[in-house]
Amino acid sequence: MLPASKVRFQGFVYALSAALLWGLVPVYIDVVSDFDPMEIVVHRALWSGVLLWLFILHGDSCHRRVCCGLIGLCAVDSGCHLP
């Protein structure tokens, strides 16, 4: 169990990260507005799968089970959006 001060600090970091990411969403939308939305969705799903494979290679057995399920979802999601 983590000390309360460390948990509070982690919560602060997570909240700050979420706020920064939320603030960057308009910039992201402006940058990708010239591309086909389907291409963006497929790229995001495929690259998520690649990153999950990296997590599997460097994680323990619990992380591997979770990541394998997420890779399956990425594959299904990518296949659903192909023309």
PDB file of C-alpha atoms in Angstrom:
ATOM      1  CA  MET A   1       0.000   0.000   0.000  1.00  0.00           C
ATOM      2  CA  LEU A   2       1.317   3.423  -0.932  1.00  0.00           C
ATOM      3  CA  PRO A   3       1.520   6.290   1.572  1.00  0.00           C
ATOM      4  CA  ALA A   4      -1.262   8.856   1.327  1.00  0.00           C
ATOM      5  CA  SER A   5       1.107  11.633   0.251  1.00  0.00           C
ATOM      6  CA  LYS A   6       2.392   9.561  -2.667  1.00  0.00           C
ATOM      7  CA  VAL A   7      -1.144   8.664  -3.742  1.00  0.00           C
ATOM      8  CA  ARG A   8      -2.133  12.352  -3.661  1.00  0.00           C
ATOM      9  CA  PHE A   9       0.914  13.283  -5.720  1.00  0.00           C
ATOM     10  CA  GLN A  10       0.124  10.587  -8.290  1.00  0.00           C
ATOM     11  CA  GLY A  11      -3.454  11.844  -8.472  1.00  0.00           C
ATOM     12  CA  PHE A  12      -2.195  15.371  -9.045  1.00  0.00           C
ATOM     13  CA  VAL A  13       0.127  14.205 -11.827  1.00  0.00           C
ATOM     14  CA  TYR A  14      -2.682  12.227 -13.489  1.00  0.00           C
ATOM     15  CA  ALA A  15      -5.073  15.190 -13.278  1.00  0.00           C
ATOM     16  CA  LEU A  16      -2.454  17.562 -14.677  1.00  0.00           C
ATOM     17  CA  SER A  17      -1.673  15.143 -17.520  1.00  0.00           C
ATOM     18  CA  ALA A  18      -5.365  14.805 -18.362  1.00  0.00           C
ATOM     19  CA  ALA A  19      -5.820  18.585 -18.395  1.00  0.00           C
ATOM     20  CA  LEU A  20      -2.794  19.068 -20.662  1.00  0.00           C
ATOM     21  CA  LEU A  21      -3.943  16.376 -23.056  1.00  0.00           C
ATOM     22  CA  TRP A  22      -7.453  17.825 -23.122  1.00  0.00           C
ATOM     23  CA  GLY A  23      -5.974  21.237 -23.910  1.00  0.00           C
ATOM     24  CA  LEU A  24      -3.981  19.785 -26.809  1.00  0.00           C
ATOM     25  CA  VAL A  25      -7.007  18.142 -28.451  1.00  0.00           C
ATOM     26  CA  PRO A  26      -7.878  21.232 -30.562  1.00  0.00           C
ATOM     27  CA  VAL A  27      -4.293  21.374 -31.859  1.00  0.00           C
ATOM     28  CA  TYR A  28      -4.436  17.679 -32.747  1.00  0.00           C
ATOM     29  CA  ILE A  29      -7.770  18.089 -34.540  1.00  0.00           C
ATOM     30  CA  ASP A  30      -6.421  21.032 -36.516  1.00  0.00           C
ATOM     31  CA  VAL A  31      -3.321  19.094 -37.575  1.00  0.00           C
ATOM     32  CA  VAL A  32      -5.203  15.979 -38.716  1.00  0.00           C
ATOM     33  CA  SER A  33      -8.152  17.789 -40.314  1.00  0.00           C
ATOM     34  CA  ASP A  34      -6.587  17.445 -43.782  1.00  0.00           C
ATOM     35  CA  PHE A  35      -6.527  13.631 -43.620  1.00  0.00           C
ATOM     36  CA  ASP A  36      -9.298  11.118 -44.241  1.00  0.00           C
ATOM     37  CA  PRO A  37     -10.920  10.234 -40.891  1.00  0.00           C
ATOM     38  CA  MET A  38     -10.899   6.516 -41.728  1.00  0.00           C
ATOM     39  CA  GLU A  39      -7.150   6.621 -42.319  1.00  0.00           C
ATOM     40  CA  ILE A  40      -6.641   8.232 -38.925  1.00  0.00           C
ATOM     41  CA  VAL A  41      -8.736   5.607 -37.150  1.00  0.00           C
ATOM     42  CA  VAL A  42      -6.909   2.731 -38.843  1.00  0.00           C
ATOM     43  CA  HIS A  43      -3.496   4.221 -38.086  1.00  0.00           C
ATOM     44  CA  ARG A  44      -4.389   4.769 -34.439  1.00  0.00           C
ATOM     45  CA  ALA A  45      -5.636   1.204 -34.065  1.00  0.00           C
ATOM     46  CA  LEU A  46      -2.616  -0.324 -35.803  1.00  0.00           C
ATOM     47  CA  TRP A  47      -0.065   1.740 -33.862  1.00  0.00           C
ATOM     48  CA  SER A  48      -1.874   0.909 -30.622  1.00  0.00           C
ATOM     49  CA  GLY A  49      -1.393  -2.750 -31.488  1.00  0.00           C
ATOM     50  CA  VAL A  50       2.306  -2.219 -32.096  1.00  0.00           C
ATOM     51  CA  LEU A  51       2.726  -0.457 -28.750  1.00  0.00           C
ATOM     52  CA  LEU A  52       0.795  -3.188 -26.986  1.00  0.00           C
ATOM     53  CA  TRP A  53       3.133  -5.809 -28.459  1.00  0.00           C
ATOM     54  CA  LEU A  54       6.038  -3.877 -26.975  1.00  0.00           C
ATOM     55  CA  PHE A  55       4.304  -3.887 -23.591  1.00  0.00           C
ATOM     56  CA  ILE A  56       3.784  -7.640 -23.891  1.00  0.00           C
ATOM     57  CA  LEU A  57       7.456  -8.219 -24.585  1.00  0.00           C
ATOM     58  CA  HIS A  58       8.490  -6.270 -21.481  1.00  0.00           C
ATOM     59  CA  GLY A  59       5.630  -7.059 -19.076  1.00  0.00           C
ATOM     60  CA  ASP A  60       4.766  -9.808 -16.643  1.00  0.00           C
ATOM     61  CA  SER A  61       2.134 -12.519 -17.219  1.00  0.00           C
ATOM     62  CA  CYS A  62      -0.772 -10.391 -15.927  1.00  0.00           C
ATOM     63  CA  HIS A  63       0.100  -7.553 -18.267  1.00  0.00           C
ATOM     64  CA  ARG A  64       0.484 -10.041 -21.126  1.00  0.00           C
ATOM     65  CA  ARG A  65      -3.083 -11.342 -20.725  1.00  0.00           C
ATOM     66  CA  VAL A  66      -4.525  -7.838 -20.681  1.00  0.00           C
ATOM     67  CA  CYS A  67      -2.403  -6.681 -23.617  1.00  0.00           C
ATOM     68  CA  CYS A  68      -3.279  -9.743 -25.713  1.00  0.00           C
ATOM     69  CA  GLY A  69      -6.960  -8.930 -25.281  1.00  0.00           C
ATOM     70  CA  LEU A  70      -6.379  -5.318 -26.252  1.00  0.00           C
ATOM     71  CA  ILE A  71      -4.401  -6.347 -29.336  1.00  0.00           C
ATOM     72  CA  GLY A  72      -7.328  -8.498 -30.382  1.00  0.00           C
ATOM     73  CA  LEU A  73      -9.641  -5.512 -30.002  1.00  0.00           C
ATOM     74  CA  CYS A  74      -7.261  -3.365 -32.083  1.00  0.00           C
ATOM     75  CA  ALA A  75      -7.238  -5.975 -34.823  1.00  0.00           C
ATOM     76  CA  VAL A  76     -11.020  -6.196 -34.883  1.00  0.00           C
ATOM     77  CA  ASP A  77     -11.314  -2.405 -34.821  1.00  0.00           C
ATOM     78  CA  SER A  78      -8.831  -2.017 -37.675  1.00  0.00           C
ATOM     79  CA  GLY A  79     -10.571  -4.660 -39.761  1.00  0.00           C
ATOM     80  CA  CYS A  80     -13.964  -3.030 -39.265  1.00  0.00           C
ATOM     81  CA  HIS A  81     -12.791   0.250 -40.733  1.00  0.00           C
ATOM     82  CA  LEU A  82     -11.024  -1.025 -43.824  1.00  0.00           C
ATOM     83  CA  PRO A  83     -12.837  -0.248 -47.089  1.00  0.00           C
TER      84      PRO A  83
END
